[in-house]
Amino acid sequence: MRHIRLTVEYDGTTLCGWQRQPNGPTVQQHLEEALSKLLSHEVRVRGASRTDAGVHARGQVAVFHTEKTIPLHGIRRGLNSLLPETICVHDVIEVGDDFDPRHSATGKHYRYTILRASTRSPRWRDRAWHHARPLDLDAMRAAAAVLVGEHDFSAFRSVHCAAKTTTRRIQTLDLVEHPEDVLTVEVRGNAFLRNMVRILVGTLVDVGVGRFSVTQVAEILASKDRTRAGLTAPAHGLELVEVRYDGRRVSSGPH
């Protein structure tokens, strides 16, 4: 049995997230249907991150199993000919049978994009959260520093999160300014709770507009109470950039 790892990029705008569900098209569904057609047998795919509807990825990692001898470049070419334009497979490699895209991961990098312009931009409508109110970036950076490290992030997870443990380690949490009033929040950590990145971003934005102080962010973190943290930032601003395995970066080829 061959164990094949895929690195996948997708535009999540019209997708109902990663995980297969009856309510609409998902990345997992498209991959499984394309692979099953290509390999002439039923295929099940597992992914590193169960991204929500509207969330994008350039470095999602997935794995499937097959006994077919089709070469790796043939799998990539065949898959991309069958997948919709919103999904592309960049890398295909064989891995050991002990590889699990989620549990073998040692780190992930997420990017959240905020458009700080006074007027909205059609170009960014599906890729950035338009926030016209001025943001105090110094205060946001000071609050971000409070969140770096290993903590119980119960206050920054969805009420629907079913994780048994809530301690996670954020390695870096950086705010990066770009031209044309674009701000990205770059988050790297060992693992993340459901909606954790979006709630972190929403809370930092609340700091930026003066709703929370840096001291209050520390208190929210210690409280472990979701109701005290900020709003959940919109899904369309979030992108999974890369997944790491023992320090090795796995992200899509052309970026």
PDB file of C-alpha atoms in Angstrom:
ATOM      1  CA  MET A   1       0.000   0.000   0.000  1.00  0.00           C
ATOM      2  CA  ARG A   2       1.321   3.432  -0.960  1.00  0.00           C
ATOM      3  CA  HIS A   3       0.817   6.428   1.326  1.00  0.00           C
ATOM      4  CA  ILE A   4       0.693   9.653  -0.677  1.00  0.00           C
ATOM      5  CA  ARG A   5       0.987  13.172   0.714  1.00  0.00           C
ATOM      6  CA  LEU A   6      -0.484  16.162  -1.125  1.00  0.00           C
ATOM      7  CA  THR A   7       0.187  19.874  -0.654  1.00  0.00           C
ATOM      8  CA  VAL A   8      -2.967  21.719  -1.615  1.00  0.00           C
ATOM      9  CA  GLU A   9      -3.859  25.338  -2.320  1.00  0.00           C
ATOM     10  CA  TYR A  10      -7.438  26.567  -2.442  1.00  0.00           C
ATOM     11  CA  ASP A  11      -9.621  29.635  -2.590  1.00  0.00           C
ATOM     12  CA  GLY A  12     -12.236  28.990   0.067  1.00  0.00           C
ATOM     13  CA  THR A  13     -14.701  31.653  -1.079  1.00  0.00           C
ATOM     14  CA  THR A  14     -17.229  29.271  -2.619  1.00  0.00           C
ATOM     15  CA  LEU A  15     -16.328  26.220  -0.524  1.00  0.00           C
ATOM     16  CA  CYS A  16     -17.989  25.022   2.673  1.00  0.00           C
ATOM     17  CA  GLY A  17     -14.678  24.378   4.362  1.00  0.00           C
ATOM     18  CA  TRP A  18     -12.301  21.426   4.329  1.00  0.00           C
ATOM     19  CA  GLN A  19     -14.392  18.624   5.832  1.00  0.00           C
ATOM     20  CA  ARG A  20     -16.929  16.709   3.745  1.00  0.00           C
ATOM     21  CA  GLN A  21     -20.518  17.619   4.656  1.00  0.00           C
ATOM     22  CA  PRO A  22     -23.994  17.455   3.094  1.00  0.00           C
ATOM     23  CA  ASN A  23     -24.553  21.227   2.956  1.00  0.00           C
ATOM     24  CA  GLY A  24     -22.285  22.071   0.037  1.00  0.00           C
ATOM     25  CA  PRO A  25     -18.971  21.477  -1.736  1.00  0.00           C
ATOM     26  CA  THR A  26     -15.830  21.049   0.354  1.00  0.00           C
ATOM     27  CA  VAL A  27     -12.140  20.585  -0.362  1.00  0.00           C
ATOM     28  CA  GLN A  28     -12.129  17.042   1.020  1.00  0.00           C
ATOM     29  CA  GLN A  29     -15.098  16.114  -1.154  1.00  0.00           C
ATOM     30  CA  HIS A  30     -13.514  17.472  -4.339  1.00  0.00           C
ATOM     31  CA  LEU A  31     -10.207  15.701  -3.631  1.00  0.00           C
ATOM     32  CA  GLU A  32     -11.864  12.381  -2.822  1.00  0.00           C
ATOM     33  CA  GLU A  33     -14.071  12.468  -5.900  1.00  0.00           C
ATOM     34  CA  ALA A  34     -11.175  13.416  -8.175  1.00  0.00           C
ATOM     35  CA  LEU A  35      -8.855  10.770  -6.716  1.00  0.00           C
ATOM     36  CA  SER A  36     -11.535   8.069  -6.862  1.00  0.00           C
ATOM     37  CA  LYS A  37     -12.102   8.823 -10.540  1.00  0.00           C
ATOM     38  CA  LEU A  38      -8.379   8.993 -11.308  1.00  0.00           C
ATOM     39  CA  LEU A  39      -7.473   5.772  -9.468  1.00  0.00           C
ATOM     40  CA  SER A  40     -10.677   3.812 -10.168  1.00  0.00           C
ATOM     41  CA  HIS A  41     -11.273   2.966  -6.515  1.00  0.00           C
ATOM     42  CA  GLU A  42     -12.819   4.709  -3.538  1.00  0.00           C
ATOM     43  CA  VAL A  43     -10.380   7.079  -1.817  1.00  0.00           C
ATOM     44  CA  ARG A  44     -10.560   8.715   1.596  1.00  0.00           C
ATOM     45  CA  VAL A  45      -8.429  11.785   2.293  1.00  0.00           C
ATOM     46  CA  ARG A  46      -7.282  13.162   5.664  1.00  0.00           C
ATOM     47  CA  GLY A  47      -6.121  16.753   6.103  1.00  0.00           C
ATOM     48  CA  ALA A  48      -3.855  18.664   8.472  1.00  0.00           C
ATOM     49  CA  SER A  49      -6.349  21.446   9.201  1.00  0.00           C
ATOM     50  CA  ARG A  50     -10.142  21.428   9.129  1.00  0.00           C
ATOM     51  CA  THR A  51     -10.498  24.942   7.772  1.00  0.00           C
ATOM     52  CA  ASP A  52     -13.933  26.561   7.964  1.00  0.00           C
ATOM     53  CA  ALA A  53     -16.118  27.813   5.126  1.00  0.00           C
ATOM     54  CA  GLY A  54     -14.547  30.829   3.453  1.00  0.00           C
ATOM     55  CA  VAL A  55     -11.035  30.178   4.790  1.00  0.00           C
ATOM     56  CA  HIS A  56      -8.240  29.884   2.225  1.00  0.00           C
ATOM     57  CA  ALA A  57      -5.062  27.786   2.109  1.00  0.00           C
ATOM     58  CA  ARG A  58      -1.836  27.717   0.187  1.00  0.00           C
ATOM     59  CA  GLY A  59      -0.208  24.978   2.262  1.00  0.00           C
ATOM     60  CA  GLN A  60      -2.888  22.500   3.340  1.00  0.00           C
ATOM     61  CA  VAL A  61      -1.485  18.974   3.680  1.00  0.00           C
ATOM     62  CA  ALA A  62      -3.487  15.820   3.005  1.00  0.00           C
ATOM     63  CA  VAL A  63      -2.783  12.103   2.714  1.00  0.00           C
ATOM     64  CA  PHE A  64      -4.480   9.137   1.020  1.00  0.00           C
ATOM     65  CA  HIS A  65      -3.704   5.467   0.368  1.00  0.00           C
ATOM     66  CA  THR A  66      -3.649   3.469  -2.854  1.00  0.00           C
ATOM     67  CA  GLU A  67      -2.175   0.309  -4.359  1.00  0.00           C
ATOM     68  CA  LYS A  68      -2.125   1.810  -7.849  1.00  0.00           C
ATOM     69  CA  THR A  69       1.325   2.257  -9.404  1.00  0.00           C
ATOM     70  CA  ILE A  70       0.608   5.516 -11.203  1.00  0.00           C
ATOM     71  CA  PRO A  71       3.694   7.802 -10.884  1.00  0.00           C
ATOM     72  CA  LEU A  72       3.570  10.806  -8.593  1.00  0.00           C
ATOM     73  CA  HIS A  73       3.733  13.344 -11.413  1.00  0.00           C
ATOM     74  CA  GLY A  74       0.808  11.527 -13.032  1.00  0.00           C
ATOM     75  CA  ILE A  75      -1.232  11.842  -9.846  1.00  0.00           C
ATOM     76  CA  ARG A  76      -0.580  15.567  -9.669  1.00  0.00           C
ATOM     77  CA  ARG A  77      -1.334  16.172 -13.340  1.00  0.00           C
ATOM     78  CA  GLY A  78      -4.433  13.977 -13.268  1.00  0.00           C
ATOM     79  CA  LEU A  79      -5.780  15.535 -10.095  1.00  0.00           C
ATOM     80  CA  ASN A  80      -5.358  19.079 -11.358  1.00  0.00           C
ATOM     81  CA  SER A  81      -7.187  18.191 -14.564  1.00  0.00           C
ATOM     82  CA  LEU A  82     -10.172  16.982 -12.525  1.00  0.00           C
ATOM     83  CA  LEU A  83     -10.294  19.535  -9.710  1.00  0.00           C
ATOM     84  CA  PRO A  84     -12.190  22.845  -9.970  1.00  0.00           C
ATOM     85  CA  GLU A  85     -10.179  26.007 -10.590  1.00  0.00           C
ATOM     86  CA  THR A  86     -10.485  26.933  -6.922  1.00  0.00           C
ATOM     87  CA  ILE A  87      -8.328  23.962  -5.836  1.00  0.00           C
ATOM     88  CA  CYS A  88      -4.816  22.999  -6.981  1.00  0.00           C
ATOM     89  CA  VAL A  89      -2.373  20.290  -5.895  1.00  0.00           C
ATOM     90  CA  HIS A  90       1.231  21.510  -5.977  1.00  0.00           C
ATOM     91  CA  ASP A  91       3.296  18.688  -4.479  1.00  0.00           C
ATOM     92  CA  VAL A  92       2.814  14.911  -4.326  1.00  0.00           C
ATOM     93  CA  ILE A  93       5.231  12.669  -2.429  1.00  0.00           C
ATOM     94  CA  GLU A  94       5.222   9.213  -0.867  1.00  0.00           C
ATOM     95  CA  VAL A  95       5.458   9.009   2.917  1.00  0.00           C
ATOM     96  CA  GLY A  96       5.667   6.282   5.521  1.00  0.00           C
ATOM     97  CA  ASP A  97       2.566   4.555   6.834  1.00  0.00           C
ATOM     98  CA  ASP A  98       3.065   6.272  10.204  1.00  0.00           C
ATOM     99  CA  PHE A  99       2.548   9.740   8.708  1.00  0.00           C
ATOM    100  CA  ASP A 100      -0.609  11.526   9.828  1.00  0.00           C
ATOM    101  CA  PRO A 101      -1.152  15.010   8.347  1.00  0.00           C
ATOM    102  CA  ARG A 102      -2.689  16.340  11.538  1.00  0.00           C
ATOM    103  CA  HIS A 103      -1.008  14.480  14.391  1.00  0.00           C
ATOM    104  CA  SER A 104       2.451  14.395  12.810  1.00  0.00           C
ATOM    105  CA  ALA A 105       2.447  18.180  12.370  1.00  0.00           C
ATOM    106  CA  THR A 106       4.785  20.104  14.663  1.00  0.00           C
ATOM    107  CA  GLY A 107       3.624  23.586  13.693  1.00  0.00           C
ATOM    108  CA  LYS A 108       1.338  25.686  11.522  1.00  0.00           C
ATOM    109  CA  HIS A 109       1.483  29.189  10.113  1.00  0.00           C
ATOM    110  CA  TYR A 110      -1.726  31.137   9.610  1.00  0.00           C
ATOM    111  CA  ARG A 111      -2.040  34.589   8.066  1.00  0.00           C
ATOM    112  CA  TYR A 112      -4.952  36.944   8.674  1.00  0.00           C
ATOM    113  CA  THR A 113      -5.350  39.930   6.334  1.00  0.00           C
ATOM    114  CA  ILE A 114      -7.004  43.216   7.301  1.00  0.00           C
ATOM    115  CA  LEU A 115      -7.682  46.057   4.875  1.00  0.00           C
ATOM    116  CA  ARG A 116      -7.366  49.316   6.827  1.00  0.00           C
ATOM    117  CA  ALA A 117      -8.463  51.643   4.013  1.00  0.00           C
ATOM    118  CA  SER A 118     -11.257  54.156   4.534  1.00  0.00           C
ATOM    119  CA  THR A 119     -13.210  52.607   1.654  1.00  0.00           C
ATOM    120  CA  ARG A 120     -13.709  48.973   0.747  1.00  0.00           C
ATOM    121  CA  SER A 121     -11.853  47.337  -2.134  1.00  0.00           C
ATOM    122  CA  PRO A 122     -13.489  44.844  -4.526  1.00  0.00           C
ATOM    123  CA  ARG A 123     -10.055  43.290  -5.087  1.00  0.00           C
ATOM    124  CA  TRP A 124      -9.809  42.335  -1.412  1.00  0.00           C
ATOM    125  CA  ARG A 125     -13.467  41.545  -0.737  1.00  0.00           C
ATOM    126  CA  ASP A 126     -12.923  37.773  -0.430  1.00  0.00           C
ATOM    127  CA  ARG A 127      -9.403  37.931   0.988  1.00  0.00           C
ATOM    128  CA  ALA A 128      -9.360  40.582   3.699  1.00  0.00           C
ATOM    129  CA  TRP A 129     -11.473  41.944   6.542  1.00  0.00           C
ATOM    130  CA  HIS A 130     -12.239  45.556   5.692  1.00  0.00           C
ATOM    131  CA  HIS A 131     -11.858  47.579   8.895  1.00  0.00           C
ATOM    132  CA  ALA A 132     -12.102  51.308   8.230  1.00  0.00           C
ATOM    133  CA  ARG A 133     -11.688  52.530  11.814  1.00  0.00           C
ATOM    134  CA  PRO A 134      -8.102  53.559  12.723  1.00  0.00           C
ATOM    135  CA  LEU A 135      -6.125  50.944  14.652  1.00  0.00           C
ATOM    136  CA  ASP A 136      -3.492  51.580  17.325  1.00  0.00           C
ATOM    137  CA  LEU A 137      -0.840  49.160  16.080  1.00  0.00           C
ATOM    138  CA  ASP A 138       1.503  49.794  19.007  1.00  0.00           C
ATOM    139  CA  ALA A 139      -1.184  48.717  21.450  1.00  0.00           C
ATOM    140  CA  MET A 140      -2.038  45.702  19.288  1.00  0.00           C
ATOM    141  CA  ARG A 141       1.611  44.614  19.207  1.00  0.00           C
ATOM    142  CA  ALA A 142       1.891  44.962  22.961  1.00  0.00           C
ATOM    143  CA  ALA A 143      -1.222  42.803  23.388  1.00  0.00           C
ATOM    144  CA  ALA A 144       0.118  40.252  20.906  1.00  0.00           C
ATOM    145  CA  ALA A 145       3.265  39.901  23.033  1.00  0.00           C
ATOM    146  CA  VAL A 146       1.080  38.876  25.988  1.00  0.00           C
ATOM    147  CA  LEU A 147      -0.330  35.985  23.951  1.00  0.00           C
ATOM    148  CA  VAL A 148       2.990  34.557  22.783  1.00  0.00           C
ATOM    149  CA  GLY A 149       4.130  31.436  24.621  1.00  0.00           C
ATOM    150  CA  GLU A 150       2.414  28.370  26.059  1.00  0.00           C
ATOM    151  CA  HIS A 151      -0.970  29.119  27.591  1.00  0.00           C
ATOM    152  CA  ASP A 152      -4.424  27.720  28.170  1.00  0.00           C
ATOM    153  CA  PHE A 153      -6.324  29.369  25.298  1.00  0.00           C
ATOM    154  CA  SER A 154      -9.828  28.410  26.460  1.00  0.00           C
ATOM    155  CA  ALA A 155     -10.918  32.061  26.178  1.00  0.00           C
ATOM    156  CA  PHE A 156      -9.915  32.051  22.520  1.00  0.00           C
ATOM    157  CA  ARG A 157     -11.758  29.016  21.211  1.00  0.00           C
ATOM    158  CA  SER A 158     -15.194  28.432  19.746  1.00  0.00           C
ATOM    159  CA  VAL A 159     -17.930  27.272  22.086  1.00  0.00           C
ATOM    160  CA  HIS A 160     -18.233  24.314  19.685  1.00  0.00           C
ATOM    161  CA  CYS A 161     -14.575  23.318  20.111  1.00  0.00           C
ATOM    162  CA  ALA A 162     -14.322  19.697  21.259  1.00  0.00           C
ATOM    163  CA  ALA A 163     -10.579  19.606  21.978  1.00  0.00           C
ATOM    164  CA  LYS A 164      -9.775  17.642  25.146  1.00  0.00           C
ATOM    165  CA  THR A 165      -6.797  19.841  26.008  1.00  0.00           C
ATOM    166  CA  THR A 166      -6.707  23.616  25.554  1.00  0.00           C
ATOM    167  CA  THR A 167      -3.032  24.402  26.123  1.00  0.00           C
ATOM    168  CA  ARG A 168      -1.280  25.569  22.973  1.00  0.00           C
ATOM    169  CA  ARG A 169       2.001  27.298  22.218  1.00  0.00           C
ATOM    170  CA  ILE A 170       2.154  30.410  20.063  1.00  0.00           C
ATOM    171  CA  GLN A 171       5.700  30.859  18.813  1.00  0.00           C
ATOM    172  CA  THR A 172       5.252  34.184  17.027  1.00  0.00           C
ATOM    173  CA  LEU A 173       2.367  36.628  16.654  1.00  0.00           C
ATOM    174  CA  ASP A 174       3.423  39.491  14.392  1.00  0.00           C
ATOM    175  CA  LEU A 175       1.615  42.433  12.807  1.00  0.00           C
ATOM    176  CA  VAL A 176       3.108  43.269   9.405  1.00  0.00           C
ATOM    177  CA  GLU A 177       2.256  46.444   7.507  1.00  0.00           C
ATOM    178  CA  HIS A 178       2.071  46.301   3.707  1.00  0.00           C
ATOM    179  CA  PRO A 179       1.424  48.914   1.004  1.00  0.00           C
ATOM    180  CA  GLU A 180      -2.126  50.026   0.179  1.00  0.00           C
ATOM    181  CA  ASP A 181      -3.307  49.916   3.824  1.00  0.00           C
ATOM    182  CA  VAL A 182      -2.977  46.141   4.108  1.00  0.00           C
ATOM    183  CA  LEU A 183      -2.112  44.643   7.496  1.00  0.00           C
ATOM    184  CA  THR A 184      -1.385  40.967   8.046  1.00  0.00           C
ATOM    185  CA  VAL A 185      -1.374  39.140  11.351  1.00  0.00           C
ATOM    186  CA  GLU A 186       1.147  36.305  11.101  1.00  0.00           C
ATOM    187  CA  VAL A 187       0.543  33.538  13.650  1.00  0.00           C
ATOM    188  CA  ARG A 188       2.841  30.554  14.119  1.00  0.00           C
ATOM    189  CA  GLY A 189       2.206  27.891  16.711  1.00  0.00           C
ATOM    190  CA  ASN A 190       2.409  24.191  17.473  1.00  0.00           C
ATOM    191  CA  ALA A 191      -1.366  23.706  17.112  1.00  0.00           C
ATOM    192  CA  PHE A 192      -4.606  25.682  17.277  1.00  0.00           C
ATOM    193  CA  LEU A 193      -8.058  25.338  18.776  1.00  0.00           C
ATOM    194  CA  ARG A 194     -11.210  25.804  16.699  1.00  0.00           C
ATOM    195  CA  ASN A 195     -11.542  29.471  15.615  1.00  0.00           C
ATOM    196  CA  MET A 196      -8.548  30.349  17.803  1.00  0.00           C
ATOM    197  CA  VAL A 197      -6.732  32.471  15.215  1.00  0.00           C
ATOM    198  CA  ARG A 198      -9.871  34.393  14.271  1.00  0.00           C
ATOM    199  CA  ILE A 199     -10.722  35.108  17.921  1.00  0.00           C
ATOM    200  CA  LEU A 200      -7.147  36.218  18.596  1.00  0.00           C
ATOM    201  CA  VAL A 201      -7.364  38.609  15.643  1.00  0.00           C
ATOM    202  CA  GLY A 202     -10.781  39.895  16.722  1.00  0.00           C
ATOM    203  CA  THR A 203      -9.436  40.573  20.211  1.00  0.00           C
ATOM    204  CA  LEU A 204      -6.361  42.376  18.873  1.00  0.00           C
ATOM    205  CA  VAL A 205      -8.595  44.557  16.712  1.00  0.00           C
ATOM    206  CA  ASP A 206     -10.646  45.371  19.820  1.00  0.00           C
ATOM    207  CA  VAL A 207      -7.386  46.504  21.420  1.00  0.00           C
ATOM    208  CA  GLY A 208      -6.631  48.560  18.326  1.00  0.00           C
ATOM    209  CA  VAL A 209      -9.897  50.507  18.601  1.00  0.00           C
ATOM    210  CA  GLY A 210      -9.563  51.000  22.366  1.00  0.00           C
ATOM    211  CA  ARG A 211     -12.164  48.533  23.569  1.00  0.00           C
ATOM    212  CA  PHE A 212      -9.588  46.450  25.476  1.00  0.00           C
ATOM    213  CA  SER A 213      -6.310  47.444  27.101  1.00  0.00           C
ATOM    214  CA  VAL A 214      -3.186  45.288  27.099  1.00  0.00           C
ATOM    215  CA  THR A 215      -3.810  44.530  30.769  1.00  0.00           C
ATOM    216  CA  GLN A 216      -7.329  43.367  29.968  1.00  0.00           C
ATOM    217  CA  VAL A 217      -6.016  40.962  27.311  1.00  0.00           C
ATOM    218  CA  ALA A 218      -3.828  39.330  29.973  1.00  0.00           C
ATOM    219  CA  GLU A 219      -6.887  39.095  32.228  1.00  0.00           C
ATOM    220  CA  ILE A 220      -8.974  37.561  29.407  1.00  0.00           C
ATOM    221  CA  LEU A 221      -6.295  34.949  28.791  1.00  0.00           C
ATOM    222  CA  ALA A 222      -6.165  34.055  32.490  1.00  0.00           C
ATOM    223  CA  SER A 223      -9.965  33.928  32.772  1.00  0.00           C
ATOM    224  CA  LYS A 224     -10.348  31.023  30.284  1.00  0.00           C
ATOM    225  CA  ASP A 225     -13.774  32.545  29.537  1.00  0.00           C
ATOM    226  CA  ARG A 226     -14.725  32.848  25.853  1.00  0.00           C
ATOM    227  CA  THR A 227     -17.381  35.473  26.592  1.00  0.00           C
ATOM    228  CA  ARG A 228     -14.713  37.933  27.736  1.00  0.00           C
ATOM    229  CA  ALA A 229     -12.613  37.817  24.549  1.00  0.00           C
ATOM    230  CA  GLY A 230     -13.226  39.737  21.352  1.00  0.00           C
ATOM    231  CA  LEU A 231     -15.362  38.859  18.375  1.00  0.00           C
ATOM    232  CA  THR A 232     -14.494  36.101  15.916  1.00  0.00           C
ATOM    233  CA  ALA A 233     -12.940  37.814  12.889  1.00  0.00           C
ATOM    234  CA  PRO A 234     -14.585  36.978   9.534  1.00  0.00           C
ATOM    235  CA  ALA A 235     -13.455  33.724   7.917  1.00  0.00           C
ATOM    236  CA  HIS A 236     -12.478  35.166   4.529  1.00  0.00           C
ATOM    237  CA  GLY A 237      -9.455  37.023   5.917  1.00  0.00           C
ATOM    238  CA  LEU A 238      -7.784  33.818   7.110  1.00  0.00           C
ATOM    239  CA  GLU A 239      -5.321  31.652   5.184  1.00  0.00           C
ATOM    240  CA  LEU A 240      -3.377  28.522   6.146  1.00  0.00           C
ATOM    241  CA  VAL A 241       0.102  29.329   4.834  1.00  0.00           C
ATOM    242  CA  GLU A 242       2.090  26.248   5.790  1.00  0.00           C
ATOM    243  CA  VAL A 243       2.309  23.160   7.951  1.00  0.00           C
ATOM    244  CA  ARG A 244       5.578  22.005   9.503  1.00  0.00           C
ATOM    245  CA  TYR A 245       6.735  18.486  10.266  1.00  0.00           C
ATOM    246  CA  ASP A 246       9.801  18.280  12.565  1.00  0.00           C
ATOM    247  CA  GLY A 247      10.745  21.768  11.439  1.00  0.00           C
ATOM    248  CA  ARG A 248      10.372  21.004   7.720  1.00  0.00           C
ATOM    249  CA  ARG A 249       8.194  23.491   5.884  1.00  0.00           C
ATOM    250  CA  VAL A 250       5.371  22.170   3.702  1.00  0.00           C
ATOM    251  CA  SER A 251       3.736  24.840   1.540  1.00  0.00           C
ATOM    252  CA  SER A 252       2.697  25.145  -2.058  1.00  0.00           C
ATOM    253  CA  GLY A 253       5.285  25.362  -4.803  1.00  0.00           C
ATOM    254  CA  PRO A 254       4.820  28.676  -6.619  1.00  0.00           C
ATOM    255  CA  HIS A 255       4.619  30.939  -3.567  1.00  0.00           C
TER     256      HIS A 255
END
